[in-house]
Amino acid sequence: MITSSPLLPCRIAVYKAIYPTIGTLTDVVSAIDQAVRDGVDILTLSVGPDEPPEDTITFLDVFEIFLLFARRAGVLVVQAAGNKGPGPKTVVSFSPWAVGVAACSTDRSYPATLILGNGQRIGGVGLSGPTFGNGVIQYKLVLAKDAAKVINGEFPKAAPYTEECQYPEAFDPIVVLGSVVICTFSDGFYNGTSTLTAIIDTARTLGFIGFVLVANPIYGDFVAEPIPFPVPGIMIPRMADSQVISRYYEQQTRRNERGCIEHYGGRAAIAEGRVASFKQRAPIVSRFSSRGPNIIDEHRNPADVLKPDILAPGQQVWAAWSPMSVLDPILKGNSFALLSGTSMAAPHVAGIAALIKQSNPSWTASMIASAMSTTATKYDNYGESIRAEDYDLVTLTPSTAFDIGAGLVNPSRAIDPGLVFSPGEGEYVAFLCSLPNVDPGTVEATTGGSCNHPLSHPSDLNLPSVTVTALAGSQVLHRTVKNVQSVSETYLCSVLPPAGVKVEVSPTWFTVDPNGEQIVEIKLSVTRVIDDFSFGEIVLTGSLNHIVRVPLSFLPVS
């Protein structure tokens, strides 16, 4: 929760509602209610529902209604979009009165390298120091399952414990002492019972010079994040790289006719992995970041509200960490950790919102949200359209509004957006009343509002985006823009139409006075029925160099 003042630095108020053992909806909404009572300006929530609510529409869930009450009190609600990507309909930030934030990478990485005895260099992940000699001195390379201890013809620990390096007693200590040991990502890591902490404990106990955690052909590539290892270590999450290591190891290892090792000929070293590099393409939408379209019910029917709203850095973010580290012993004693998730992305947007509020103290929460949306960028540091990670961690696909919302948040432009879109008093309730199959009495009882004047269509809510989930024939929508400058400006309207839809904006140009408003009519006509959503945008280009972008997401149906 953040509060700001035009005369004072931003102040942060923290409300603890989630504990290591339990987190209840009651505690969370109580914290939200208390923050609103305390007068915060911005509420950042790195929490949300695991699944859509049962037996009600998503927007009428208790959690969402408390967020509506916060917005009604003038609080900007910023919420993590969820970490269930990259599949569609996985967002857990549903409501138009909350800013749902997706996560992306930055251009910073921490490259780690495994150097094989033949000179091959294999890139991997691991925020650790090098083996002694910083890669120049090579050490014996041992596959964990080849170093298993045998007592009376039996193994004290069976696979996957041996190959995953989870227990020191599973190994012949003479074989692994002073060696670089290859551990394998197997069943234990896949189901969550094995840990990196256990590998480190094994390495320390038995005197590994370093360890390598490689991908398993059975499970394919795995997700690896840089973690500060207290011993030299590296993770090789891609199968292609793992196979290179495996081939080298087998070529250098001599076995007898029974398959037992007679000579370990492979050598390896781990290079320094703690030095940052700033050469990556960025931003790239993170694989885990939840995707749209937004959903309206437990059956995951799409909703006429764009989600996520915006994109922000959320992958490998340095963040404060409790040294107690109850849930992750590997980070115990550290005050910072390198973390990933939309929970890391949401605070970026909350901080930017605080800066905007400080520069424009009279702006409402909706105006701030609009300013960030309409000034966001769709392009990366290569000048190309932002791309998104897919399931296989290798393929990058062109992003859509269901990956990035309006785009990557741009703080410097958001402070001076030119125009803003801001729903009027009671418009969120009117939106709820316009939803299909909704009971007006339920809306009124839940929100305390009135359904006397519902919107003609849910898409008529005055948002800085337009989403229609079943566009048939023609439909006319309206948006009202407000000039937040102290001077008049003339805007020219242009359209990048989505496939299958003709978009006409009227008026095609207009001049709006300081603090003045302009109604814009948007006529949509289906020209071709297609099987999936198509995307475009309306661009309002101002005579004083303001550019206002409005994302379009339509599903044209017959």
GROMACS .gro file of N, CA and C in nm, residues 417-483:
model
  201
  417PRO      N    1   0.032   1.242  -2.024
  417PRO     CA    2  -0.035   1.162  -2.126
  417PRO      C    3  -0.115   1.242  -2.228
  418GLY      N    4  -0.144   1.368  -2.200
  418GLY     CA    5  -0.228   1.448  -2.289
  418GLY      C    6  -0.375   1.429  -2.260
  419LEU      N    7  -0.427   1.309  -2.289
  419LEU     CA    8  -0.568   1.276  -2.265
  419LEU      C    9  -0.578   1.158  -2.169
  420VAL      N   10  -0.688   1.153  -2.096
  420VAL     CA   11  -0.715   1.036  -2.011
  420VAL      C   12  -0.859   0.992  -2.029
  421PHE      N   13  -0.880   0.863  -2.002
  421PHE     CA   14  -1.014   0.803  -2.000
  421PHE      C   15  -1.047   0.776  -1.854
  422SER      N   16  -1.162   0.821  -1.808
  422SER     CA   17  -1.197   0.804  -1.667
  422SER      C   18  -1.345   0.774  -1.653
  423PRO      N   19  -1.381   0.650  -1.610
  423PRO     CA   20  -1.522   0.619  -1.588
  423PRO      C   21  -1.586   0.716  -1.490
  424GLY      N   22  -1.708   0.757  -1.520
  424GLY     CA   23  -1.778   0.852  -1.436
  424GLY      C   24  -1.834   0.790  -1.310
  425GLU      N   25  -1.892   0.874  -1.225
  425GLU     CA   26  -1.952   0.829  -1.100
  425GLU      C   27  -2.060   0.724  -1.127
  426GLY      N   28  -2.051   0.612  -1.061
  426GLY     CA   29  -2.151   0.506  -1.077
  426GLY      C   30  -2.136   0.423  -1.202
  427GLU      N   31  -2.032   0.450  -1.284
  427GLU     CA   32  -2.022   0.378  -1.412
  427GLU      C   33  -1.981   0.232  -1.394
  428TYR      N   34  -1.904   0.203  -1.288
  428TYR     CA   35  -1.868   0.062  -1.265
  428TYR      C   36  -1.991  -0.021  -1.229
  429VAL      N   37  -2.080   0.038  -1.149
  429VAL     CA   38  -2.204  -0.033  -1.117
  429VAL      C   39  -2.289  -0.048  -1.242
  430ALA      N   40  -2.295   0.056  -1.324
  430ALA     CA   41  -2.369   0.047  -1.450
  430ALA      C   42  -2.311  -0.062  -1.539
  431PHE      N   43  -2.179  -0.078  -1.535
  431PHE     CA   44  -2.113  -0.186  -1.609
  431PHE      C   45  -2.162  -0.322  -1.558
  432LEU      N   46  -2.163  -0.340  -1.426
  432LEU     CA   47  -2.208  -0.467  -1.369
  432LEU      C   48  -2.353  -0.496  -1.408
  433CYS      N   49  -2.435  -0.392  -1.408
  433CYS     CA   50  -2.576  -0.410  -1.441
  433CYS      C   51  -2.597  -0.447  -1.587
  434SER      N   52  -2.500  -0.417  -1.673
  434SER     CA   53  -2.513  -0.444  -1.816
  434SER      C   54  -2.464  -0.583  -1.855
  435LEU      N   55  -2.405  -0.656  -1.760
  435LEU     CA   56  -2.350  -0.788  -1.793
  435LEU      C   57  -2.461  -0.887  -1.824
  436PRO      N   58  -2.437  -0.981  -1.915
  436PRO     CA   59  -2.541  -1.079  -1.949
  436PRO      C   60  -2.575  -1.169  -1.831
  437ASN      N   61  -2.702  -1.198  -1.818
  437ASN     CA   62  -2.753  -1.293  -1.718
  437ASN      C   63  -2.725  -1.251  -1.574
  438VAL      N   64  -2.703  -1.120  -1.551
  438VAL     CA   65  -2.680  -1.075  -1.415
  438VAL      C   66  -2.812  -1.033  -1.351
  439ASP      N   67  -2.825  -1.057  -1.222
  439ASP     CA   68  -2.945  -1.017  -1.149
  439ASP      C   69  -2.924  -0.876  -1.094
  440PRO      N   70  -3.001  -0.777  -1.140
  440PRO     CA   71  -2.983  -0.639  -1.092
  440PRO      C   72  -2.993  -0.630  -0.940
  441GLY      N   73  -3.081  -0.709  -0.880
  441GLY     CA   74  -3.095  -0.705  -0.735
  441GLY      C   75  -2.967  -0.748  -0.664
  442THR      N   76  -2.899  -0.846  -0.721
  442THR     CA   77  -2.773  -0.892  -0.662
  442THR      C   78  -2.667  -0.783  -0.671
  443VAL      N   79  -2.662  -0.715  -0.787
  443VAL     CA   80  -2.565  -0.607  -0.804
  443VAL      C   81  -2.592  -0.495  -0.704
  444GLU      N   82  -2.718  -0.457  -0.690
  444GLU     CA   83  -2.752  -0.347  -0.600
  444GLU      C   84  -2.723  -0.384  -0.455
  445ALA      N   85  -2.755  -0.509  -0.416
  445ALA     CA   86  -2.731  -0.551  -0.279
  445ALA      C   87  -2.582  -0.561  -0.248
  446THR      N   88  -2.504  -0.601  -0.349
  446THR     CA   89  -2.361  -0.620  -0.330
  446THR      C   90  -2.285  -0.488  -0.327
  447THR      N   91  -2.322  -0.397  -0.416
  447THR     CA   92  -2.245  -0.274  -0.432
  447THR      C   93  -2.307  -0.153  -0.363
  448GLY      N   94  -2.436  -0.160  -0.331
  448GLY     CA   95  -2.505  -0.044  -0.276
  448GLY      C   96  -2.542   0.058  -0.382
  449GLY      N   97  -2.520   0.023  -0.510
  449GLY     CA   98  -2.554   0.113  -0.620
  449GLY      C   99  -2.691   0.083  -0.677
  450SER      N  100  -2.720   0.146  -0.792
  450SER     CA  101  -2.850   0.132  -0.856
  450SER      C  102  -2.833   0.085  -1.000
  451CYS      N  103  -2.925  -0.001  -1.045
  451CYS     CA  104  -2.923  -0.049  -1.183
  451CYS      C  105  -3.025   0.025  -1.270
  452ASN      N  106  -3.061   0.146  -1.230
  452ASN     CA  107  -3.159   0.222  -1.309
  452ASN      C  108  -3.105   0.264  -1.446
  453HIS      N  109  -2.972   0.278  -1.458
  453HIS     CA  110  -2.914   0.325  -1.583
  453HIS      C  111  -2.795   0.238  -1.622
  454PRO      N  112  -2.820   0.113  -1.664
  454PRO     CA  113  -2.708   0.027  -1.706
  454PRO      C  114  -2.648   0.076  -1.838
  455LEU      N  115  -2.526   0.036  -1.863
  455LEU     CA  116  -2.464   0.066  -1.992
  455LEU      C  117  -2.536  -0.011  -2.102
  456SER      N  118  -2.532   0.041  -2.224
  456SER     CA  119  -2.596  -0.030  -2.335
  456SER      C  120  -2.524  -0.160  -2.365
  457HIS      N  121  -2.396  -0.165  -2.333
  457HIS     CA  122  -2.316  -0.287  -2.353
  457HIS      C  123  -2.197  -0.278  -2.258
  458PRO      N  124  -2.148  -0.391  -2.201
  458PRO     CA  125  -2.034  -0.384  -2.110
  458PRO      C  126  -1.913  -0.313  -2.171
  459SER      N  127  -1.895  -0.324  -2.303
  459SER     CA  128  -1.781  -0.260  -2.369
  459SER      C  129  -1.791  -0.109  -2.373
  460ASP      N  130  -1.905  -0.055  -2.331
  460ASP     CA  131  -1.921   0.090  -2.328
  460ASP      C  132  -1.859   0.153  -2.204
  461LEU      N  133  -1.807   0.073  -2.112
  461LEU     CA  134  -1.738   0.128  -1.996
  461LEU      C  135  -1.620   0.212  -2.044
  462ASN      N  136  -1.603   0.330  -1.988
  462ASN     CA  137  -1.505   0.427  -2.040
  462ASN      C  138  -1.361   0.391  -2.000
  463LEU      N  139  -1.313   0.281  -2.056
  463LEU     CA  140  -1.177   0.233  -2.030
  463LEU      C  141  -1.084   0.276  -2.143
  464PRO      N  142  -0.952   0.276  -2.118
  464PRO     CA  143  -0.856   0.309  -2.225
  464PRO      C  144  -0.824   0.188  -2.313
  465SER      N  145  -0.921   0.104  -2.335
  465SER     CA  146  -0.910  -0.013  -2.422
  465SER      C  147  -1.052  -0.050  -2.464
  466VAL      N  148  -1.063  -0.129  -2.571
  466VAL     CA  149  -1.195  -0.176  -2.617
  466VAL      C  150  -1.184  -0.326  -2.644
  467THR      N  151  -1.268  -0.404  -2.576
  467THR     CA  152  -1.271  -0.549  -2.594
  467THR      C  153  -1.416  -0.592  -2.613
  468VAL      N  154  -1.441  -0.668  -2.721
  468VAL     CA  155  -1.574  -0.724  -2.746
  468VAL      C  156  -1.554  -0.872  -2.774
  469THR      N  157  -1.615  -0.958  -2.693
  469THR     CA  158  -1.589  -1.101  -2.702
  469THR      C  159  -1.679  -1.174  -2.800
  470ALA      N  160  -1.786  -1.111  -2.845
  470ALA     CA  161  -1.874  -1.173  -2.946
  470ALA      C  162  -1.930  -1.061  -3.032
  471LEU      N  163  -1.849  -1.012  -3.124
  471LEU     CA  164  -1.888  -0.899  -3.209
  471LEU      C  165  -1.961  -0.951  -3.331
  472ALA      N  166  -2.090  -0.923  -3.338
  472ALA     CA  167  -2.173  -0.969  -3.449
  472ALA      C  168  -2.233  -0.849  -3.521
  473GLY      N  169  -2.224  -0.848  -3.654
  473GLY     CA  170  -2.282  -0.738  -3.731
  473GLY      C  171  -2.211  -0.608  -3.701
  474SER      N  172  -2.287  -0.509  -3.655
  474SER     CA  173  -2.231  -0.377  -3.624
  474SER      C  174  -2.261  -0.340  -3.480
  475GLN      N  175  -2.175  -0.262  -3.424
  475GLN     CA  176  -2.193  -0.216  -3.288
  475GLN      C  177  -2.128  -0.079  -3.273
  476VAL      N  178  -2.195   0.011  -3.200
  476VAL     CA  179  -2.143   0.146  -3.179
  476VAL      C  180  -2.112   0.163  -3.030
  477LEU      N  181  -1.989   0.203  -3.003
  477LEU     CA  182  -1.944   0.226  -2.866
  477LEU      C  183  -1.899   0.371  -2.852
  478HIS      N  184  -1.882   0.414  -2.729
  478HIS     CA  185  -1.840   0.552  -2.705
  478HIS      C  186  -1.731   0.557  -2.600
  479ARG      N  187  -1.643   0.652  -2.616
  479ARG     CA  188  -1.541   0.682  -2.516
  479ARG      C  189  -1.538   0.833  -2.496
  480THR      N  190  -1.511   0.875  -2.372
  480THR     CA  191  -1.497   1.017  -2.340
  480THR      C  192  -1.354   1.042  -2.295
  481VAL      N  193  -1.286   1.133  -2.363
  481VAL     CA  194  -1.149   1.167  -2.326
  481VAL      C  195  -1.147   1.304  -2.261
  482LYS      N  196  -1.054   1.322  -2.168
  482LYS     CA  197  -1.038   1.450  -2.099
  482LYS      C  198  -0.897   1.502  -2.120
  483ASN      N  199  -0.885   1.630  -2.153
  483ASN     CA  200  -0.756   1.695  -2.168
  483ASN      C  201  -0.704   1.736  -2.030
   0.00000   0.00000   0.00000
